[in-house]
PDB file of C-alpha atoms in Angstrom:
ATOM      1  CA  UNK A1484      17.265  15.202  39.761  1.00 63.00           C
ATOM      2  CA  UNK A1485      16.692  18.808  40.855  1.00 67.00           C
ATOM      3  CA  UNK A1486      14.588  18.074  43.890  1.00 90.00           C
ATOM      4  CA  UNK A1487      14.985  18.587  47.575  1.00 96.00           C
ATOM      5  CA  UNK A1488      12.859  16.014  49.352  1.00 96.00           C
ATOM      6  CA  UNK A1489      11.533  16.628  52.835  1.00 97.00           C
ATOM      7  CA  UNK A1490       9.783  14.139  55.096  1.00 97.00           C
ATOM      8  CA  UNK A1491       7.327  14.079  56.671  1.00 97.00           C
ATOM      9  CA  UNK A1492       5.092  16.634  54.976  1.00 96.00           C
ATOM     10  CA  UNK A1493       3.021  17.103  58.118  1.00 96.00           C
ATOM     11  CA  UNK A1494       3.900  16.438  61.754  1.00 96.00           C
ATOM     12  CA  UNK A1495       1.894  16.875  64.933  1.00 96.00           C
ATOM     13  CA  UNK A1496       3.778  16.454  68.184  1.00 93.00           C
ATOM     14  CA  UNK A1497       3.337  17.051  71.863  1.00 90.00           C
ATOM     15  CA  UNK A1498       5.664  19.202  73.900  1.00 89.00           C
ATOM     16  CA  UNK A1499       7.381  16.175  75.437  1.00 89.00           C
ATOM     17  CA  UNK A1500       7.906  14.294  72.176  1.00 90.00           C
ATOM     18  CA  UNK A1501      11.122  13.764  70.255  1.00 95.00           C
ATOM     19  CA  UNK A1502      10.870  13.804  66.494  1.00 96.00           C
ATOM     20  CA  UNK A1503      13.105  14.377  63.491  1.00 97.00           C
ATOM     21  CA  UNK A1504      12.672  16.142  60.177  1.00 98.00           C
ATOM     22  CA  UNK A1505      14.583  14.785  57.225  1.00 98.00           C
ATOM     23  CA  UNK A1506      15.880  16.413  54.052  1.00 98.00           C
ATOM     24  CA  UNK A1507      17.625  14.815  51.095  1.00 97.00           C
ATOM     25  CA  UNK A1508      19.149  16.093  47.864  1.00 96.00           C
ATOM     26  CA  UNK A1509      21.088  14.371  45.104  1.00 92.00           C
ATOM     27  CA  UNK A1510      22.277  17.403  43.163  1.00 92.00           C
ATOM     28  CA  UNK A1511      25.806  17.331  44.587  1.00 91.00           C
ATOM     29  CA  UNK A1512      25.166  20.520  46.528  1.00 91.00           C
ATOM     30  CA  UNK A1513      27.609  21.198  49.349  1.00 89.00           C
ATOM     31  CA  UNK A1514      25.552  23.783  51.238  1.00 90.00           C
ATOM     32  CA  UNK A1515      22.328  22.876  53.037  1.00 92.00           C
ATOM     33  CA  UNK A1516      19.980  25.020  55.085  1.00 93.00           C
ATOM     34  CA  UNK A1517      17.112  24.898  57.541  1.00 96.00           C
ATOM     35  CA  UNK A1518      14.578  27.725  57.487  1.00 95.00           C
ATOM     36  CA  UNK A1519      11.513  28.339  59.654  1.00 97.00           C
ATOM     37  CA  UNK A1520       8.513  30.085  58.133  1.00 96.00           C
ATOM     38  CA  UNK A1521       5.449  31.362  59.926  1.00 95.00           C
ATOM     39  CA  UNK A1522       2.273  32.041  57.956  1.00 91.00           C
ATOM     40  CA  UNK A1523       2.419  35.199  55.816  1.00 88.00           C
ATOM     41  CA  UNK A1524       6.043  35.805  56.827  1.00 93.00           C
ATOM     42  CA  UNK A1525       9.366  35.373  55.041  1.00 94.00           C
ATOM     43  CA  UNK A1526      11.554  32.348  55.800  1.00 94.00           C
ATOM     44  CA  UNK A1527      13.898  32.822  58.753  1.00 94.00           C
ATOM     45  CA  UNK A1528      17.300  31.200  58.552  1.00 92.00           C
ATOM     46  CA  UNK A1529      18.035  28.700  61.322  1.00 95.00           C
ATOM     47  CA  UNK A1530      21.147  26.773  60.294  1.00 94.00           C
ATOM     48  CA  UNK A1531      23.629  26.542  57.408  1.00 91.00           C
ATOM     49  CA  UNK A1532      25.851  23.564  56.697  1.00 92.00           C
ATOM     50  CA  UNK A1533      28.756  23.967  54.312  1.00 88.00           C
ATOM     51  CA  UNK A1534      30.691  20.841  53.334  1.00 90.00           C
ATOM     52  CA  UNK A1535      28.903  18.973  56.118  1.00 92.00           C
ATOM     53  CA  UNK A1536      30.076  21.376  58.802  1.00 92.00           C
ATOM     54  CA  UNK A1537      27.802  23.754  60.647  1.00 93.00           C
ATOM     55  CA  UNK A1538      28.754  27.241  59.486  1.00 88.00           C
ATOM     56  CA  UNK A1539      25.839  29.330  60.743  1.00 86.00           C
ATOM     57  CA  UNK A1540      23.568  28.906  63.769  1.00 90.00           C
ATOM     58  CA  UNK A1541      21.211  31.849  64.025  1.00 90.00           C
ATOM     59  CA  UNK A1542      20.970  31.626  67.817  1.00 91.00           C
ATOM     60  CA  UNK A1543      18.406  28.867  67.551  1.00 95.00           C
ATOM     61  CA  UNK A1544      17.210  27.351  70.862  1.00 95.00           C
ATOM     62  CA  UNK A1545      18.845  24.058  71.777  1.00 95.00           C
ATOM     63  CA  UNK A1546      15.541  22.228  71.482  1.00 96.00           C
ATOM     64  CA  UNK A1547      16.353  22.265  67.743  1.00 97.00           C
ATOM     65  CA  UNK A1548      19.392  20.138  66.919  1.00 97.00           C
ATOM     66  CA  UNK A1549      20.653  19.901  63.328  1.00 97.00           C
ATOM     67  CA  UNK A1550      22.672  17.044  61.926  1.00 97.00           C
ATOM     68  CA  UNK A1551      24.341  16.526  58.563  1.00 96.00           C
ATOM     69  CA  UNK A1552      25.258  12.797  58.317  1.00 95.00           C
ATOM     70  CA  UNK A1553      26.601  13.150  54.783  1.00 93.00           C
ATOM     71  CA  UNK A1554      26.571  15.561  51.853  1.00 89.00           C
ATOM     72  CA  UNK A1555      23.103  14.454  50.720  1.00 95.00           C
ATOM     73  CA  UNK A1556      21.247  14.374  54.017  1.00 97.00           C
ATOM     74  CA  UNK A1557      20.204  16.950  56.564  1.00 97.00           C
ATOM     75  CA  UNK A1558      18.209  16.245  59.700  1.00 98.00           C
ATOM     76  CA  UNK A1559      16.573  18.478  62.266  1.00 98.00           C
ATOM     77  CA  UNK A1560      16.010  16.815  65.626  1.00 98.00           C
ATOM     78  CA  UNK A1561      13.196  18.247  67.717  1.00 96.00           C
ATOM     79  CA  UNK A1562      12.772  17.876  71.462  1.00 95.00           C
ATOM     80  CA  UNK A1563      10.597  19.614  74.049  1.00 93.00           C
ATOM     81  CA  UNK A1564       9.182  22.076  71.559  1.00 94.00           C
ATOM     82  CA  UNK A1565       6.784  24.852  72.432  1.00 95.00           C
ATOM     83  CA  UNK A1566       3.485  25.684  70.683  1.00 95.00           C
ATOM     84  CA  UNK A1567       5.111  28.815  69.229  1.00 95.00           C
ATOM     85  CA  UNK A1568       7.483  26.540  67.320  1.00 96.00           C
ATOM     86  CA  UNK A1569       4.575  25.507  65.101  1.00 97.00           C
ATOM     87  CA  UNK A1570       5.532  26.578  61.587  1.00 97.00           C
ATOM     88  CA  UNK A1571       6.565  25.399  58.140  1.00 96.00           C
ATOM     89  CA  UNK A1572      10.134  24.109  58.233  1.00 97.00           C
ATOM     90  CA  UNK A1573      11.930  24.404  54.917  1.00 96.00           C
ATOM     91  CA  UNK A1574      15.111  22.710  53.840  1.00 96.00           C
ATOM     92  CA  UNK A1575      17.193  24.110  50.996  1.00 93.00           C
ATOM     93  CA  UNK A1576      20.448  23.327  49.244  1.00 92.00           C
ATOM     94  CA  UNK A1577      22.859  25.109  46.897  1.00 89.00           C
ATOM     95  CA  UNK A1578      26.142  24.499  45.106  1.00 85.00           C
ATOM     96  CA  UNK A1579      27.851  27.121  47.220  1.00 72.00           C
ATOM     97  CA  UNK A1580      26.704  29.136  50.168  1.00 64.00           C
ATOM     98  CA  UNK A1581      24.248  31.780  49.015  1.00 60.00           C
ATOM     99  CA  UNK A1582      24.140  30.719  45.403  1.00 70.00           C
ATOM    100  CA  UNK A1583      20.793  29.723  43.933  1.00 82.00           C
ATOM    101  CA  UNK A1584      18.851  27.901  46.624  1.00 88.00           C
ATOM    102  CA  UNK A1585      16.669  24.919  45.848  1.00 91.00           C
ATOM    103  CA  UNK A1586      13.900  24.537  48.409  1.00 93.00           C
ATOM    104  CA  UNK A1587      11.951  21.496  49.468  1.00 95.00           C
ATOM    105  CA  UNK A1588       8.177  21.683  49.968  1.00 95.00           C
ATOM    106  CA  UNK A1589       8.583  21.807  53.713  1.00 96.00           C
ATOM    107  CA  UNK A1590       7.280  20.062  56.794  1.00 97.00           C
ATOM    108  CA  UNK A1591       4.227  21.670  58.386  1.00 96.00           C
ATOM    109  CA  UNK A1592       4.801  21.219  62.109  1.00 97.00           C
ATOM    110  CA  UNK A1593       2.135  21.602  64.774  1.00 96.00           C
ATOM    111  CA  UNK A1594       3.134  21.485  68.439  1.00 95.00           C
ATOM    112  CA  UNK A1595       0.284  20.806  70.828  1.00 93.00           C
TER     113      UNK A1595
ATOM    114  CA  UNK B 835      24.252  45.541  57.104  1.00 74.00           C
ATOM    115  CA  UNK B 836      22.274  44.411  54.096  1.00 80.00           C
ATOM    116  CA  UNK B 837      18.499  44.488  53.844  1.00 88.00           C
ATOM    117  CA  UNK B 838      15.630  44.515  51.379  1.00 93.00           C
ATOM    118  CA  UNK B 839      12.333  46.343  51.524  1.00 96.00           C
ATOM    119  CA  UNK B 840       9.359  45.229  49.496  1.00 97.00           C
ATOM    120  CA  UNK B 841       6.848  48.007  48.925  1.00 94.00           C
ATOM    121  CA  UNK B 842       3.304  46.728  49.240  1.00 93.00           C
ATOM    122  CA  UNK B 843       2.412  43.572  51.110  1.00 95.00           C
ATOM    123  CA  UNK B 844      -0.398  42.895  48.652  1.00 97.00           C
ATOM    124  CA  UNK B 845      -0.746  43.706  44.951  1.00 97.00           C
ATOM    125  CA  UNK B 846      -3.825  42.957  42.881  1.00 98.00           C
ATOM    126  CA  UNK B 847      -3.896  43.040  39.074  1.00 97.00           C
ATOM    127  CA  UNK B 848      -6.300  41.926  36.378  1.00 97.00           C
ATOM    128  CA  UNK B 849      -5.433  39.023  34.124  1.00 97.00           C
ATOM    129  CA  UNK B 850      -3.442  40.354  31.171  1.00 97.00           C
ATOM    130  CA  UNK B 851      -2.300  43.483  33.010  1.00 98.00           C
ATOM    131  CA  UNK B 852       1.262  44.481  33.841  1.00 98.00           C
ATOM    132  CA  UNK B 853       2.721  43.043  37.038  1.00 98.00           C
ATOM    133  CA  UNK B 854       5.095  45.301  38.994  1.00 98.00           C
ATOM    134  CA  UNK B 855       6.453  44.186  42.360  1.00 98.00           C
ATOM    135  CA  UNK B 856       8.816  46.617  44.050  1.00 98.00           C
ATOM    136  CA  UNK B 857      12.017  45.848  45.911  1.00 97.00           C
ATOM    137  CA  UNK B 858      14.634  48.220  47.268  1.00 96.00           C
ATOM    138  CA  UNK B 859      17.867  47.037  48.774  1.00 93.00           C
ATOM    139  CA  UNK B 860      20.488  48.358  51.102  1.00 90.00           C
ATOM    140  CA  UNK B 861      24.028  47.088  50.764  1.00 81.00           C
ATOM    141  CA  UNK B 862      27.497  48.457  51.418  1.00 75.00           C
ATOM    142  CA  UNK B 863      28.997  46.140  48.800  1.00 76.00           C
ATOM    143  CA  UNK B 864      27.796  45.092  45.346  1.00 76.00           C
ATOM    144  CA  UNK B 865      24.828  42.889  46.132  1.00 83.00           C
ATOM    145  CA  UNK B 866      23.595  39.594  44.820  1.00 88.00           C
ATOM    146  CA  UNK B 867      19.817  39.963  44.448  1.00 91.00           C
ATOM    147  CA  UNK B 868      17.137  37.347  43.984  1.00 93.00           C
ATOM    148  CA  UNK B 869      13.403  37.013  43.454  1.00 96.00           C
ATOM    149  CA  UNK B 870      11.699  33.875  44.741  1.00 96.00           C
ATOM    150  CA  UNK B 871       8.075  32.780  44.357  1.00 96.00           C
ATOM    151  CA  UNK B 872       6.119  30.647  46.792  1.00 96.00           C
ATOM    152  CA  UNK B 873       2.864  28.980  45.826  1.00 93.00           C
ATOM    153  CA  UNK B 874       0.479  27.880  48.597  1.00 88.00           C
ATOM    154  CA  UNK B 875       1.712  24.934  50.643  1.00 82.00           C
ATOM    155  CA  UNK B 876       4.985  24.776  48.743  1.00 87.00           C
ATOM    156  CA  UNK B 877       8.599  25.774  49.160  1.00 90.00           C
ATOM    157  CA  UNK B 878      10.244  28.696  47.409  1.00 93.00           C
ATOM    158  CA  UNK B 879      11.318  28.625  43.788  1.00 94.00           C
ATOM    159  CA  UNK B 880      13.915  30.918  42.254  1.00 93.00           C
ATOM    160  CA  UNK B 881      12.502  33.235  39.574  1.00 95.00           C
ATOM    161  CA  UNK B 882      15.711  35.082  38.734  1.00 94.00           C
ATOM    162  CA  UNK B 883      18.937  36.415  40.174  1.00 91.00           C
ATOM    163  CA  UNK B 884      21.263  39.368  39.644  1.00 90.00           C
ATOM    164  CA  UNK B 885      24.971  38.731  40.090  1.00 81.00           C
ATOM    165  CA  UNK B 886      26.610  41.862  38.640  1.00 76.00           C
ATOM    166  CA  UNK B 887      26.404  40.834  34.995  1.00 74.00           C
ATOM    167  CA  UNK B 888      23.582  42.315  32.866  1.00 84.00           C
ATOM    168  CA  UNK B 889      21.375  44.785  34.709  1.00 89.00           C
ATOM    169  CA  UNK B 890      18.227  43.446  33.046  1.00 94.00           C
ATOM    170  CA  UNK B 891      17.686  39.909  34.216  1.00 94.00           C
ATOM    171  CA  UNK B 892      15.245  37.517  32.622  1.00 95.00           C
ATOM    172  CA  UNK B 893      13.764  34.726  34.660  1.00 94.00           C
ATOM    173  CA  UNK B 894      11.283  31.931  34.385  1.00 94.00           C
ATOM    174  CA  UNK B 895       7.571  32.231  33.591  1.00 94.00           C
ATOM    175  CA  UNK B 896       8.053  35.519  31.684  1.00 96.00           C
ATOM    176  CA  UNK B 897       9.316  37.533  34.656  1.00 97.00           C
ATOM    177  CA  UNK B 898      12.213  39.950  34.511  1.00 97.00           C
ATOM    178  CA  UNK B 899      13.855  42.437  36.846  1.00 97.00           C
ATOM    179  CA  UNK B 900      16.094  45.436  36.348  1.00 95.00           C
ATOM    180  CA  UNK B 901      18.936  46.305  38.693  1.00 94.00           C
ATOM    181  CA  UNK B 902      19.180  50.078  39.150  1.00 94.00           C
ATOM    182  CA  UNK B 903      22.116  51.024  41.322  1.00 90.00           C
ATOM    183  CA  UNK B 904      21.219  54.729  41.388  1.00 91.00           C
ATOM    184  CA  UNK B 905      17.799  53.884  42.797  1.00 93.00           C
ATOM    185  CA  UNK B 906      18.948  50.852  44.828  1.00 93.00           C
ATOM    186  CA  UNK B 907      16.046  48.996  43.294  1.00 95.00           C
ATOM    187  CA  UNK B 908      15.406  45.563  41.815  1.00 96.00           C
ATOM    188  CA  UNK B 909      11.754  45.624  40.770  1.00 97.00           C
ATOM    189  CA  UNK B 910      10.093  42.541  39.292  1.00 98.00           C
ATOM    190  CA  UNK B 911       7.884  42.859  36.224  1.00 98.00           C
ATOM    191  CA  UNK B 912       5.821  40.729  33.887  1.00 98.00           C
ATOM    192  CA  UNK B 913       4.059  42.264  30.869  1.00 97.00           C
ATOM    193  CA  UNK B 914       0.878  40.222  31.121  1.00 97.00           C
ATOM    194  CA  UNK B 915      -0.402  38.575  34.300  1.00 97.00           C
ATOM    195  CA  UNK B 916      -1.796  35.065  34.259  1.00 97.00           C
ATOM    196  CA  UNK B 917      -4.059  33.511  36.854  1.00 96.00           C
ATOM    197  CA  UNK B 918      -1.295  31.033  37.683  1.00 96.00           C
ATOM    198  CA  UNK B 919       0.967  33.913  38.787  1.00 97.00           C
ATOM    199  CA  UNK B 920      -1.043  34.344  41.990  1.00 97.00           C
ATOM    200  CA  UNK B 921       1.453  33.594  44.762  1.00 97.00           C
ATOM    201  CA  UNK B 922       3.743  35.140  47.369  1.00 97.00           C
ATOM    202  CA  UNK B 923       6.869  36.807  46.005  1.00 98.00           C
ATOM    203  CA  UNK B 924      10.024  37.398  48.008  1.00 97.00           C
ATOM    204  CA  UNK B 925      12.935  39.656  47.144  1.00 96.00           C
ATOM    205  CA  UNK B 926      16.231  38.655  48.757  1.00 93.00           C
ATOM    206  CA  UNK B 927      19.792  39.912  49.058  1.00 90.00           C
ATOM    207  CA  UNK B 928      22.815  37.833  49.874  1.00 84.00           C
ATOM    208  CA  UNK B 929      25.640  38.685  52.211  1.00 72.00           C
ATOM    209  CA  UNK B 930      29.185  37.611  51.513  1.00 63.00           C
ATOM    210  CA  UNK B 931      28.465  35.515  48.465  1.00 56.00           C
ATOM    211  CA  UNK B 932      30.562  32.348  48.315  1.00 55.00           C
ATOM    212  CA  UNK B 933      32.000  33.065  51.737  1.00 54.00           C
ATOM    213  CA  UNK B 934      31.568  30.812  54.696  1.00 50.00           C
ATOM    214  CA  UNK B 935      29.411  33.267  56.584  1.00 53.00           C
ATOM    215  CA  UNK B 936      27.134  34.215  53.742  1.00 64.00           C
ATOM    216  CA  UNK B 937      23.383  34.080  54.062  1.00 78.00           C
ATOM    217  CA  UNK B 938      20.253  35.128  52.240  1.00 84.00           C
ATOM    218  CA  UNK B 939      18.108  37.919  53.693  1.00 87.00           C
ATOM    219  CA  UNK B 940      14.481  37.983  52.578  1.00 92.00           C
ATOM    220  CA  UNK B 941      12.085  40.875  52.290  1.00 95.00           C
ATOM    221  CA  UNK B 942       8.677  40.675  53.938  1.00 96.00           C
ATOM    222  CA  UNK B 943       7.022  39.385  50.802  1.00 97.00           C
ATOM    223  CA  UNK B 944       4.329  40.622  48.435  1.00 97.00           C
ATOM    224  CA  UNK B 945       1.197  38.630  47.823  1.00 97.00           C
ATOM    225  CA  UNK B 946       0.091  38.876  44.209  1.00 97.00           C
ATOM    226  CA  UNK B 947      -3.579  38.363  43.393  1.00 97.00           C
ATOM    227  CA  UNK B 948      -4.779  38.068  39.785  1.00 97.00           C
ATOM    228  CA  UNK B 949      -8.408  38.876  39.000  1.00 96.00           C
ATOM    229  CA  UNK B 950     -10.147  37.286  36.007  1.00 94.00           C
TER     230      UNK B 950
END
């Protein structure tokens, strides 16, 4: 299994909603990542987890809250988002930090 | 600080023609370099990576890239373009490989169009 699975694929939420994005991998990878990607732009790193501990937070606003319940799962909790947070959110994993990254297909998020 | 610059935000080639996507890097230490491809509405997929072994790196789908330290370049090539190669291509450099604080830095991307 060489897949990173992200759910949901699409999400529409209001600015007062609370929602969560989920990411799962069964490749035994110990590093997991959240990226944000706007249209026609490169992915921007948000968070890195290494061995289930948060190792990098790229000064992301607190309305985004990551969680790594175990080595296979990564969540991104969303609360009180702004319309400018609308983007494709990509999860990735790798054996070690900054080795070959395997990306999921992403969650296309729209904030109304 | 490490960075990558991709020359040309859009490249158009005819089917069967040579594909050349340019990437220059800046790094104070020997870099790890990557090329990723992104098809519409999908995540990124690794094409190839350079990790200080052979300077000519072969990847998937017939792509290859050559690391040239003197030119600080890592250009991506494919001898003959196929319609299915149309996608967005990202060059990336890693910082502190295998270290706790390492992260991948992407270039701005190059959109490849293939004309029949």
